[in-house]
mmCIF file of C-alpha atoms and ligand atoms in Angstrom:
data_model
loop_
_atom_site.group_PDB
_atom_site.id
_atom_site.type_symbol
_atom_site.label_atom_id
_atom_site.label_comp_id
_atom_site.label_asym_id
_atom_site.label_seq_id
_atom_site.Cartn_x
_atom_site.Cartn_y
_atom_site.Cartn_z
ATOM 1 C CA UNK A 1 -171.327 95.906 -179.447
ATOM 2 C CA UNK A 2 -169.793 92.597 -178.328
ATOM 3 C CA UNK A 3 -166.764 94.664 -177.376
ATOM 4 C CA UNK A 4 -168.959 96.593 -174.935
ATOM 5 C CA UNK A 5 -170.122 93.356 -173.337
ATOM 6 C CA UNK A 6 -166.499 92.218 -173.029
ATOM 7 C CA UNK A 7 -165.468 95.548 -171.560
ATOM 8 C CA UNK A 8 -168.266 95.370 -168.991
ATOM 9 C CA UNK A 9 -167.316 91.817 -168.076
ATOM 10 C CA UNK A 10 -163.643 92.759 -167.784
ATOM 11 C CA UNK A 11 -163.958 95.991 -165.830
ATOM 12 C CA UNK A 12 -167.471 96.002 -164.331
ATOM 13 C CA UNK A 13 -168.043 99.457 -165.719
ATOM 14 C CA UNK A 14 -168.778 101.532 -168.832
ATOM 15 C CA UNK A 15 -169.059 105.210 -169.732
ATOM 16 C CA UNK A 16 -172.517 106.809 -169.585
ATOM 17 C CA UNK A 17 -172.785 106.693 -173.392
ATOM 18 C CA UNK A 18 -171.806 103.033 -173.436
ATOM 19 C CA UNK A 19 -174.303 102.147 -170.710
ATOM 20 C CA UNK A 20 -177.041 103.695 -172.826
ATOM 21 C CA UNK A 21 -176.074 101.730 -175.904
ATOM 22 C CA UNK A 22 -176.018 98.478 -173.978
ATOM 23 C CA UNK A 23 -179.299 99.129 -172.140
ATOM 24 C CA UNK A 24 -181.071 99.731 -175.459
ATOM 25 C CA UNK A 25 -179.537 96.778 -177.327
ATOM 26 C CA UNK A 26 -182.168 94.672 -179.119
ATOM 27 C CA UNK A 27 -180.129 92.802 -181.756
ATOM 28 C CA UNK A 28 -180.787 89.103 -180.970
ATOM 29 C CA UNK A 29 -177.193 88.118 -181.695
ATOM 30 C CA UNK A 30 -175.880 90.677 -179.211
ATOM 31 C CA UNK A 31 -178.463 89.948 -176.532
ATOM 32 C CA UNK A 32 -177.723 86.218 -176.790
ATOM 33 C CA UNK A 33 -174.019 87.021 -176.378
ATOM 34 C CA UNK A 34 -174.833 89.199 -173.363
ATOM 35 C CA UNK A 35 -176.974 86.470 -171.751
ATOM 36 C CA UNK A 36 -174.279 83.881 -172.364
ATOM 37 C CA UNK A 37 -171.587 86.030 -170.721
ATOM 38 C CA UNK A 38 -173.879 86.695 -167.742
ATOM 39 C CA UNK A 39 -174.601 82.963 -167.328
ATOM 40 C CA UNK A 40 -170.887 82.198 -167.431
ATOM 41 C CA UNK A 41 -170.159 84.742 -164.712
ATOM 42 C CA UNK A 42 -173.022 83.404 -162.564
ATOM 43 C CA UNK A 43 -171.627 79.888 -162.939
ATOM 44 C CA UNK A 44 -168.109 81.019 -161.990
ATOM 45 C CA UNK A 45 -169.468 82.151 -158.643
ATOM 46 C CA UNK A 46 -172.457 79.931 -157.983
ATOM 47 C CA UNK A 47 -172.266 76.996 -160.397
ATOM 48 C CA UNK A 48 -175.653 75.552 -161.329
ATOM 49 C CA UNK A 49 -177.097 76.285 -157.886
ATOM 50 C CA UNK A 50 -180.241 78.376 -157.691
ATOM 51 C CA UNK A 51 -181.128 79.641 -154.236
ATOM 52 C CA UNK A 52 -184.698 79.642 -152.976
ATOM 53 C CA UNK A 53 -186.124 82.172 -150.532
ATOM 54 C CA UNK A 54 -189.430 81.529 -148.819
ATOM 55 C CA UNK A 55 -191.453 84.709 -149.051
ATOM 56 C CA UNK A 56 -193.894 85.387 -146.226
ATOM 57 C CA UNK A 57 -196.151 88.330 -147.030
ATOM 58 C CA UNK A 58 -197.259 89.004 -143.482
ATOM 59 C CA UNK A 59 -199.237 92.255 -143.797
ATOM 60 C CA UNK A 60 -200.788 94.200 -146.649
ATOM 61 C CA UNK A 61 -201.536 97.281 -144.555
ATOM 62 C CA UNK A 62 -199.372 100.180 -145.688
ATOM 63 C CA UNK A 63 -199.150 103.799 -144.625
ATOM 64 C CA UNK A 64 -197.578 104.828 -147.920
ATOM 65 C CA UNK A 65 -199.313 105.750 -151.132
ATOM 66 C CA UNK A 66 -196.900 104.875 -153.941
ATOM 67 C CA UNK A 67 -198.681 105.501 -157.234
ATOM 68 C CA UNK A 68 -197.760 102.111 -158.710
ATOM 69 C CA UNK A 69 -198.599 99.799 -155.817
ATOM 70 C CA UNK A 70 -201.807 97.838 -155.341
ATOM 71 C CA UNK A 71 -201.609 97.862 -151.526
ATOM 72 C CA UNK A 72 -201.209 101.647 -151.326
ATOM 73 C CA UNK A 73 -203.123 103.333 -148.524
ATOM 74 C CA UNK A 74 -205.650 104.938 -150.871
ATOM 75 C CA UNK A 75 -206.776 101.639 -152.353
ATOM 76 C CA UNK A 76 -210.015 101.252 -150.396
ATOM 77 C CA UNK A 77 -210.812 98.047 -152.298
ATOM 78 C CA UNK A 78 -207.820 96.162 -150.913
ATOM 79 C CA UNK A 79 -208.918 93.480 -148.455
ATOM 80 C CA UNK A 80 -206.448 94.043 -145.619
ATOM 81 C CA UNK A 81 -204.922 91.308 -143.447
ATOM 82 C CA UNK A 82 -202.215 90.728 -140.878
ATOM 83 C CA UNK A 83 -200.630 87.403 -139.956
ATOM 84 C CA UNK A 84 -200.214 86.527 -136.294
ATOM 85 C CA UNK A 85 -196.870 85.479 -134.909
ATOM 86 C CA UNK A 86 -198.179 81.900 -134.729
ATOM 87 C CA UNK A 87 -199.161 81.987 -138.411
ATOM 88 C CA UNK A 88 -195.727 83.323 -139.370
ATOM 89 C CA UNK A 89 -194.017 80.595 -137.326
ATOM 90 C CA UNK A 90 -196.204 77.991 -139.040
ATOM 91 C CA UNK A 91 -195.110 79.286 -142.470
ATOM 92 C CA UNK A 92 -191.466 78.954 -141.432
ATOM 93 C CA UNK A 93 -191.965 75.438 -140.093
ATOM 94 C CA UNK A 94 -193.678 74.317 -143.297
ATOM 95 C CA UNK A 95 -191.011 76.078 -145.350
ATOM 96 C CA UNK A 96 -188.193 74.430 -143.440
ATOM 97 C CA UNK A 97 -189.672 70.997 -144.230
ATOM 98 C CA UNK A 98 -189.681 71.954 -147.899
ATOM 99 C CA UNK A 99 -185.965 72.795 -147.843
ATOM 100 C CA UNK A 100 -186.065 76.560 -147.379
ATOM 101 C CA UNK A 101 -183.098 77.945 -145.432
ATOM 102 C CA UNK A 102 -183.922 81.614 -145.993
ATOM 103 C CA UNK A 103 -187.176 83.258 -144.966
ATOM 104 C CA UNK A 104 -188.167 86.680 -146.206
ATOM 105 C CA UNK A 105 -190.618 88.640 -144.075
ATOM 106 C CA UNK A 106 -192.208 91.166 -146.397
ATOM 107 C CA UNK A 107 -194.992 93.607 -145.698
ATOM 108 C CA UNK A 108 -196.336 97.068 -146.210
ATOM 109 C CA UNK A 109 -195.229 99.797 -143.815
ATOM 110 C CA UNK A 110 -197.604 98.784 -141.049
ATOM 111 C CA UNK A 111 -197.376 100.524 -137.658
ATOM 112 C CA UNK A 112 -199.208 97.628 -135.991
ATOM 113 C CA UNK A 113 -195.927 95.706 -135.958
ATOM 114 C CA UNK A 114 -194.011 97.767 -133.429
ATOM 115 C CA UNK A 115 -190.275 97.227 -132.943
ATOM 116 C CA UNK A 116 -191.124 95.091 -129.908
ATOM 117 C CA UNK A 117 -193.455 92.851 -131.927
ATOM 118 C CA UNK A 118 -190.932 92.583 -134.772
ATOM 119 C CA UNK A 119 -187.919 91.792 -132.614
ATOM 120 C CA UNK A 120 -189.970 89.127 -130.844
ATOM 121 C CA UNK A 121 -190.942 87.532 -134.169
ATOM 122 C CA UNK A 122 -187.373 87.779 -135.488
ATOM 123 C CA UNK A 123 -185.748 86.208 -132.433
ATOM 124 C CA UNK A 124 -188.345 83.425 -132.315
ATOM 125 C CA UNK A 125 -187.734 82.508 -135.960
ATOM 126 C CA UNK A 126 -183.973 82.472 -135.417
ATOM 127 C CA UNK A 127 -184.383 80.408 -132.250
ATOM 128 C CA UNK A 128 -186.508 77.792 -134.012
ATOM 129 C CA UNK A 129 -184.342 77.787 -137.145
ATOM 130 C CA UNK A 130 -180.766 78.722 -136.200
ATOM 131 C CA UNK A 131 -179.435 77.353 -139.485
ATOM 132 C CA UNK A 132 -181.610 79.717 -141.540
ATOM 133 C CA UNK A 133 -181.053 83.246 -142.775
ATOM 134 C CA UNK A 134 -183.768 85.810 -142.136
ATOM 135 C CA UNK A 135 -184.395 88.613 -144.595
ATOM 136 C CA UNK A 136 -186.593 91.602 -143.839
ATOM 137 C CA UNK A 137 -188.468 93.711 -146.374
ATOM 138 C CA UNK A 138 -190.433 96.186 -144.284
ATOM 139 C CA UNK A 139 -189.662 99.476 -145.978
ATOM 140 C CA UNK A 140 -188.259 102.609 -144.421
ATOM 141 C CA UNK A 141 -187.540 102.550 -140.680
ATOM 142 C CA UNK A 142 -185.304 104.503 -138.329
ATOM 143 C CA UNK A 143 -181.646 103.623 -137.812
ATOM 144 C CA UNK A 144 -182.556 102.467 -134.291
ATOM 145 C CA UNK A 145 -185.239 100.099 -135.562
ATOM 146 C CA UNK A 146 -182.927 98.626 -138.197
ATOM 147 C CA UNK A 147 -180.329 98.109 -135.498
ATOM 148 C CA UNK A 148 -182.792 96.476 -133.118
ATOM 149 C CA UNK A 149 -183.931 94.046 -135.840
ATOM 150 C CA UNK A 150 -180.320 93.217 -136.672
ATOM 151 C CA UNK A 151 -179.474 92.527 -133.068
ATOM 152 C CA UNK A 152 -182.581 90.347 -132.773
ATOM 153 C CA UNK A 153 -181.070 88.182 -135.505
ATOM 154 C CA UNK A 154 -182.111 89.492 -138.930
ATOM 155 C CA UNK A 155 -179.377 88.894 -141.520
ATOM 156 C CA UNK A 156 -180.498 90.664 -144.671
ATOM 157 C CA UNK A 157 -182.699 93.580 -145.725
ATOM 158 C CA UNK A 158 -184.395 94.287 -149.035
ATOM 159 C CA UNK A 159 -185.316 97.874 -149.828
ATOM 160 C CA UNK A 160 -185.675 98.662 -153.502
ATOM 161 C CA UNK A 161 -184.589 102.214 -154.239
ATOM 162 C CA UNK A 162 -187.251 102.173 -157.047
ATOM 163 C CA UNK A 163 -185.331 104.758 -159.136
ATOM 164 C CA UNK A 164 -182.092 106.644 -158.541
ATOM 165 C CA UNK A 165 -183.341 109.764 -160.333
ATOM 166 C CA UNK A 166 -184.959 112.256 -158.006
ATOM 167 C CA UNK A 167 -187.408 113.717 -160.509
ATOM 168 C CA UNK A 168 -188.487 110.226 -161.498
ATOM 169 C CA UNK A 169 -188.779 109.216 -157.840
ATOM 170 C CA UNK A 170 -191.135 112.125 -157.255
ATOM 171 C CA UNK A 171 -193.337 111.041 -160.149
ATOM 172 C CA UNK A 172 -193.746 107.580 -158.617
ATOM 173 C CA UNK A 173 -194.285 108.660 -155.008
ATOM 174 C CA UNK A 174 -196.211 111.337 -153.130
ATOM 175 C CA UNK A 175 -194.309 114.245 -151.559
ATOM 176 C CA UNK A 176 -194.180 112.520 -148.180
ATOM 177 C CA UNK A 177 -191.473 110.198 -149.520
ATOM 178 C CA UNK A 178 -187.985 111.132 -150.669
ATOM 179 C CA UNK A 179 -185.200 109.461 -152.603
ATOM 180 C CA UNK A 180 -182.640 110.985 -150.231
ATOM 181 C CA UNK A 181 -184.134 109.168 -147.241
ATOM 182 C CA UNK A 182 -184.451 105.972 -149.240
ATOM 183 C CA UNK A 183 -180.750 106.049 -150.087
ATOM 184 C CA UNK A 184 -179.859 106.955 -146.509
ATOM 185 C CA UNK A 185 -181.724 103.861 -145.293
ATOM 186 C CA UNK A 186 -179.745 101.669 -147.674
ATOM 187 C CA UNK A 187 -176.402 103.066 -146.493
ATOM 188 C CA UNK A 188 -177.441 102.729 -142.853
ATOM 189 C CA UNK A 189 -178.513 99.123 -143.360
ATOM 190 C CA UNK A 190 -175.135 98.366 -144.846
ATOM 191 C CA UNK A 191 -173.295 100.097 -142.046
ATOM 192 C CA UNK A 192 -175.213 98.110 -139.434
ATOM 193 C CA UNK A 193 -173.995 94.919 -141.068
ATOM 194 C CA UNK A 194 -176.938 93.605 -143.057
ATOM 195 C CA UNK A 195 -176.538 91.972 -146.430
ATOM 196 C CA UNK A 196 -178.463 94.622 -148.370
ATOM 197 C CA UNK A 197 -180.621 94.536 -151.482
ATOM 198 C CA UNK A 198 -181.761 97.453 -153.617
ATOM 199 C CA UNK A 199 -183.598 97.430 -156.939
ATOM 200 C CA UNK A 200 -186.185 98.955 -159.213
ATOM 201 C CA UNK A 201 -189.054 98.232 -161.562
ATOM 202 C CA UNK A 202 -188.277 97.948 -165.265
ATOM 203 C CA UNK A 203 -190.511 100.094 -167.454
ATOM 204 C CA UNK A 204 -192.145 102.057 -164.660
ATOM 205 C CA UNK A 205 -194.044 105.155 -165.835
ATOM 206 C CA UNK A 206 -191.746 108.059 -166.829
ATOM 207 C CA UNK A 207 -188.629 105.869 -166.722
ATOM 208 C CA UNK A 208 -186.069 106.883 -169.368
ATOM 209 C CA UNK A 209 -182.786 105.316 -170.473
ATOM 210 C CA UNK A 210 -181.042 108.050 -168.483
ATOM 211 C CA UNK A 211 -182.926 106.930 -165.368
ATOM 212 C CA UNK A 212 -181.672 103.392 -165.931
ATOM 213 C CA UNK A 213 -178.096 104.627 -166.300
ATOM 214 C CA UNK A 214 -178.490 106.398 -162.971
ATOM 215 C CA UNK A 215 -179.855 103.197 -161.445
ATOM 216 C CA UNK A 216 -176.778 101.300 -162.595
ATOM 217 C CA UNK A 217 -174.386 103.996 -161.353
ATOM 218 C CA UNK A 218 -176.136 104.080 -157.995
ATOM 219 C CA UNK A 219 -175.926 100.302 -157.684
ATOM 220 C CA UNK A 220 -172.272 100.376 -158.619
ATOM 221 C CA UNK A 221 -171.672 102.867 -155.822
ATOM 222 C CA UNK A 222 -173.811 101.124 -153.174
ATOM 223 C CA UNK A 223 -172.379 97.724 -154.135
ATOM 224 C CA UNK A 224 -175.318 95.763 -152.671
ATOM 225 C CA UNK A 225 -175.304 92.022 -151.965
ATOM 226 C CA UNK A 226 -178.684 91.607 -153.641
ATOM 227 C CA UNK A 227 -180.566 93.359 -156.445
ATOM 228 C CA UNK A 228 -184.272 92.885 -157.113
ATOM 229 C CA UNK A 229 -185.612 93.970 -160.472
ATOM 230 C CA UNK A 230 -188.806 93.022 -162.241
ATOM 231 C CA UNK A 231 -191.144 94.562 -164.783
ATOM 232 C CA UNK A 232 -193.611 97.205 -163.685
ATOM 233 C CA UNK A 233 -197.123 95.766 -164.053
ATOM 234 C CA UNK A 234 -200.162 98.039 -163.702
ATOM 235 C CA UNK A 235 -202.677 97.489 -160.917
ATOM 236 C CA UNK A 236 -206.237 98.448 -161.808
ATOM 237 C CA UNK A 237 -206.924 100.345 -158.558
ATOM 238 C CA UNK A 238 -203.927 102.704 -158.773
ATOM 239 C CA UNK A 239 -203.217 105.992 -160.576
ATOM 240 C CA UNK A 240 -201.062 103.997 -163.030
ATOM 241 C CA UNK A 241 -203.883 101.608 -163.976
ATOM 242 C CA UNK A 242 -203.738 102.596 -167.651
ATOM 243 C CA UNK A 243 -199.946 102.497 -167.994
ATOM 244 C CA UNK A 244 -198.066 99.942 -170.035
ATOM 245 C CA UNK A 245 -196.168 97.130 -168.332
ATOM 246 C CA UNK A 246 -192.389 96.794 -168.576
ATOM 247 C CA UNK A 247 -191.165 94.224 -171.091
ATOM 248 C CA UNK A 248 -189.549 90.830 -170.817
ATOM 249 C CA UNK A 249 -186.768 91.805 -173.239
ATOM 250 C CA UNK A 250 -185.760 94.934 -171.320
ATOM 251 C CA UNK A 251 -185.811 93.089 -167.993
ATOM 252 C CA UNK A 252 -183.601 90.272 -169.313
ATOM 253 C CA UNK A 253 -181.038 92.701 -170.744
ATOM 254 C CA UNK A 254 -180.884 94.545 -167.419
ATOM 255 C CA UNK A 255 -180.515 91.310 -165.439
ATOM 256 C CA UNK A 256 -177.503 90.388 -167.587
ATOM 257 C CA UNK A 257 -175.960 93.837 -167.285
ATOM 258 C CA UNK A 258 -176.352 93.741 -163.501
ATOM 259 C CA UNK A 259 -174.762 90.281 -163.335
ATOM 260 C CA UNK A 260 -171.738 91.541 -165.293
ATOM 261 C CA UNK A 261 -171.494 94.756 -163.283
ATOM 262 C CA UNK A 262 -171.814 93.021 -159.869
ATOM 263 C CA UNK A 263 -170.591 89.464 -160.580
ATOM 264 C CA UNK A 264 -171.357 87.943 -157.164
ATOM 265 C CA UNK A 265 -174.708 89.642 -156.628
ATOM 266 C CA UNK A 266 -177.703 87.575 -155.491
ATOM 267 C CA UNK A 267 -180.186 88.287 -158.252
ATOM 268 C CA UNK A 268 -183.735 86.912 -158.271
ATOM 269 C CA UNK A 269 -185.834 86.039 -161.269
ATOM 270 C CA UNK A 270 -188.904 87.678 -159.755
ATOM 271 C CA UNK A 271 -192.560 86.736 -159.574
ATOM 272 C CA UNK A 272 -193.343 89.826 -161.662
ATOM 273 C CA UNK A 273 -191.112 88.416 -164.415
ATOM 274 C CA UNK A 274 -193.009 85.124 -164.176
ATOM 275 C CA UNK A 275 -196.245 87.069 -164.387
ATOM 276 C CA UNK A 276 -195.553 88.878 -167.688
ATOM 277 C CA UNK A 277 -194.330 85.704 -169.378
ATOM 278 C CA UNK A 278 -195.035 82.035 -168.570
ATOM 279 C CA UNK A 279 -191.317 81.243 -168.947
ATOM 280 C CA UNK A 280 -190.139 84.547 -167.477
ATOM 281 C CA UNK A 281 -188.353 83.101 -164.461
ATOM 282 C CA UNK A 282 -186.511 80.460 -166.485
ATOM 283 C CA UNK A 283 -185.445 83.118 -168.973
ATOM 284 C CA UNK A 284 -184.331 85.318 -166.081
ATOM 285 C CA UNK A 285 -182.072 82.550 -164.784
ATOM 286 C CA UNK A 286 -180.719 82.047 -168.309
ATOM 287 C CA UNK A 287 -179.914 85.772 -168.382
ATOM 288 C CA UNK A 288 -177.818 85.536 -165.213
ATOM 289 C CA UNK A 289 -180.226 85.509 -162.254
ATOM 290 C CA UNK A 290 -179.566 82.945 -159.482
ATOM 291 C CA UNK A 291 -182.413 83.247 -156.977
ATOM 292 C CA UNK A 292 -186.135 82.445 -156.980
ATOM 293 C CA UNK A 293 -188.517 83.483 -154.246
ATOM 294 C CA UNK A 294 -191.583 81.269 -154.051
ATOM 295 C CA UNK A 295 -194.430 82.252 -151.820
ATOM 296 C CA UNK A 296 -194.846 80.678 -148.373
ATOM 297 C CA UNK A 297 -197.804 82.808 -147.286
ATOM 298 C CA UNK A 298 -200.981 80.927 -146.290
ATOM 299 C CA UNK A 299 -203.181 80.386 -149.348
ATOM 300 C CA UNK A 300 -206.014 82.208 -147.550
ATOM 301 C CA UNK A 301 -204.179 85.550 -147.804
ATOM 302 C CA UNK A 302 -202.228 85.135 -151.035
ATOM 303 C CA UNK A 303 -204.672 86.829 -153.345
ATOM 304 C CA UNK A 304 -204.760 89.819 -150.986
ATOM 305 C CA UNK A 305 -201.083 90.705 -151.388
ATOM 306 C CA UNK A 306 -201.647 92.120 -154.848
ATOM 307 C CA UNK A 307 -199.018 94.699 -155.728
ATOM 308 C CA UNK A 308 -199.984 94.378 -159.409
ATOM 309 C CA UNK A 309 -202.633 92.627 -161.528
ATOM 310 C CA UNK A 310 -202.593 88.926 -162.489
ATOM 311 C CA UNK A 311 -199.871 87.913 -160.032
ATOM 312 C CA UNK A 312 -199.041 84.228 -160.414
ATOM 313 C CA UNK A 313 -199.121 81.538 -157.702
ATOM 314 C CA UNK A 314 -201.915 83.134 -155.703
ATOM 315 C CA UNK A 315 -203.863 79.864 -155.564
ATOM 316 C CA UNK A 316 -201.002 77.443 -155.032
ATOM 317 C CA UNK A 317 -199.797 75.856 -151.809
ATOM 318 C CA UNK A 318 -196.195 76.440 -150.763
ATOM 319 C CA UNK A 319 -195.292 72.869 -151.657
ATOM 320 C CA UNK A 320 -196.753 73.227 -155.156
ATOM 321 C CA UNK A 321 -194.641 76.316 -155.848
ATOM 322 C CA UNK A 322 -191.561 74.704 -154.390
ATOM 323 C CA UNK A 323 -191.791 71.654 -156.639
ATOM 324 C CA UNK A 324 -193.017 73.618 -159.637
ATOM 325 C CA UNK A 325 -189.901 75.765 -159.409
ATOM 326 C CA UNK A 326 -187.704 72.744 -158.936
ATOM 327 C CA UNK A 327 -189.049 71.275 -162.196
ATOM 328 C CA UNK A 328 -188.644 74.600 -163.937
ATOM 329 C CA UNK A 329 -185.037 74.995 -162.789
ATOM 330 C CA UNK A 330 -184.153 71.420 -163.705
ATOM 331 C CA UNK A 331 -185.680 71.941 -167.149
ATOM 332 C CA UNK A 332 -182.927 74.490 -167.828
ATOM 333 C CA UNK A 333 -180.081 72.457 -166.327
ATOM 334 C CA UNK A 334 -180.008 74.089 -162.887
ATOM 335 C CA UNK A 335 -180.740 72.750 -159.407
ATOM 336 C CA UNK A 336 -182.267 74.206 -156.295
ATOM 337 C CA UNK A 337 -179.819 74.410 -153.389
ATOM 338 C CA UNK A 338 -180.936 73.566 -149.849
ATOM 339 C CA UNK A 339 -178.741 76.139 -148.104
ATOM 340 C CA UNK A 340 -178.810 79.687 -146.778
ATOM 341 C CA UNK A 341 -177.345 80.847 -150.067
ATOM 342 C CA UNK A 342 -175.173 83.611 -148.694
ATOM 343 C CA UNK A 343 -173.339 86.175 -150.782
ATOM 344 C CA UNK A 344 -169.957 84.946 -151.981
ATOM 345 C CA UNK A 345 -167.637 87.866 -151.381
ATOM 346 C CA UNK A 346 -164.914 86.557 -153.673
ATOM 347 C CA UNK A 347 -164.025 83.508 -155.672
HETATM 348 N N1 5AD B 1 -195.491 96.251 -160.578
HETATM 349 C C1 5AD B 1 -194.312 95.634 -160.335
HETATM 350 N N2 5AD B 1 -193.673 95.712 -159.162
HETATM 351 C C2 5AD B 1 -194.251 96.398 -158.170
HETATM 352 N N3 5AD B 1 -193.848 96.657 -156.922
HETATM 353 C C3 5AD B 1 -194.804 97.401 -156.316
HETATM 354 N N4 5AD B 1 -195.818 97.636 -157.162
HETATM 355 C C4 5AD B 1 -195.500 97.034 -158.335
HETATM 356 C C5 5AD B 1 -196.126 96.953 -159.601
HETATM 357 N N5 5AD B 1 -197.297 97.542 -159.845
HETATM 358 C C6 5AD B 1 -192.531 96.286 -156.421
HETATM 359 C C7 5AD B 1 -191.789 97.505 -155.867
HETATM 360 C C8 5AD B 1 -191.577 97.133 -154.418
HETATM 361 C C9 5AD B 1 -191.649 95.627 -154.431
HETATM 362 C C10 5AD B 1 -191.998 94.997 -153.128
HETATM 363 O O1 5AD B 1 -192.639 95.351 -155.383
HETATM 364 O O2 5AD B 1 -190.552 97.672 -156.542
HETATM 365 O O3 5AD B 1 -190.355 97.589 -153.890
HETATM 366 FE FE1 FES B 2 -195.979 78.801 -157.853
HETATM 367 FE FE2 FES B 2 -195.130 77.431 -160.145
HETATM 368 S S1 FES B 2 -193.997 78.599 -158.699
HETATM 369 S S2 FES B 2 -197.115 77.416 -159.130
#
């Protein structure tokens, strides 16, 4: 099994059978070896630096109805909110003071924010903070919209593919959504010139080892700059309320595999990982992740952006999360970098 880890590190790839064996590895000696290799590769590219991204969850309205997501359209119990441009600018200003040099605007697919409104917000943020990177996470849009946002100054775009297997995709989403369009968006974003992030939930309902192999093969082909993965966690007001959450162990193994497959990738230890285990984010970093994304949203709206149950940090001020994460990263021998934290194309 160690030979498989070495092969992956050496070549960035495995056969389908080998991927399966590595994805399902549970032997503590092998997983520790895997984590250690992934940490070494992370350090070759990024040293001990962990990048922080200030997440601004600016709307929880969404026109989609994904079966796993707490802010899905059909959740009538969700208390909906939208941030004004002034509120978003305030979040950025406070975040800048705290050392953030990347802001992530994330929201549901909310028609209220027209292309005109978005490009205005984007160009204002870039005008006020020219030394910062701006990441968007707004879901599926047209090529023209993506282009307009890019020309307004957006640098990066996060759009998790959720699963690369079509049958699986259709079990997670209603018929109005398609994997083909999802993938098309990702390729278009790349073509436009964004740094692009894809990703999926670990342990989502109906996910099989074959699905995960397809996820890895898709990511190998897309060659994204960023990959976001975290455990699926049920939300009580969704069709998947009774489903089991993804596990810490499976998420850590996948983080390491992704680090070895895409050595320079920007890979967050996600809030969902911190939610299923109190040390989840630290363990994620120790398995090869190199990004954390604390919340910059106003405390008044935090508890409303509930994609899943028991989400951490919903009561904490931005500054508390910032310094909490700094302590956590230092406790494992890493440091938080005050920089844009761009992708390193080669070393
Ligand atoms: N558990 C974990 N992650 C979730 N997401 C949405 N709902 C859940 C859930 N119940 C993830 C999706 C989405 C990202 C913003 O959050 O992968 O792309
Ligand atoms: Fe939010 Fe620790 S990161 S309280």
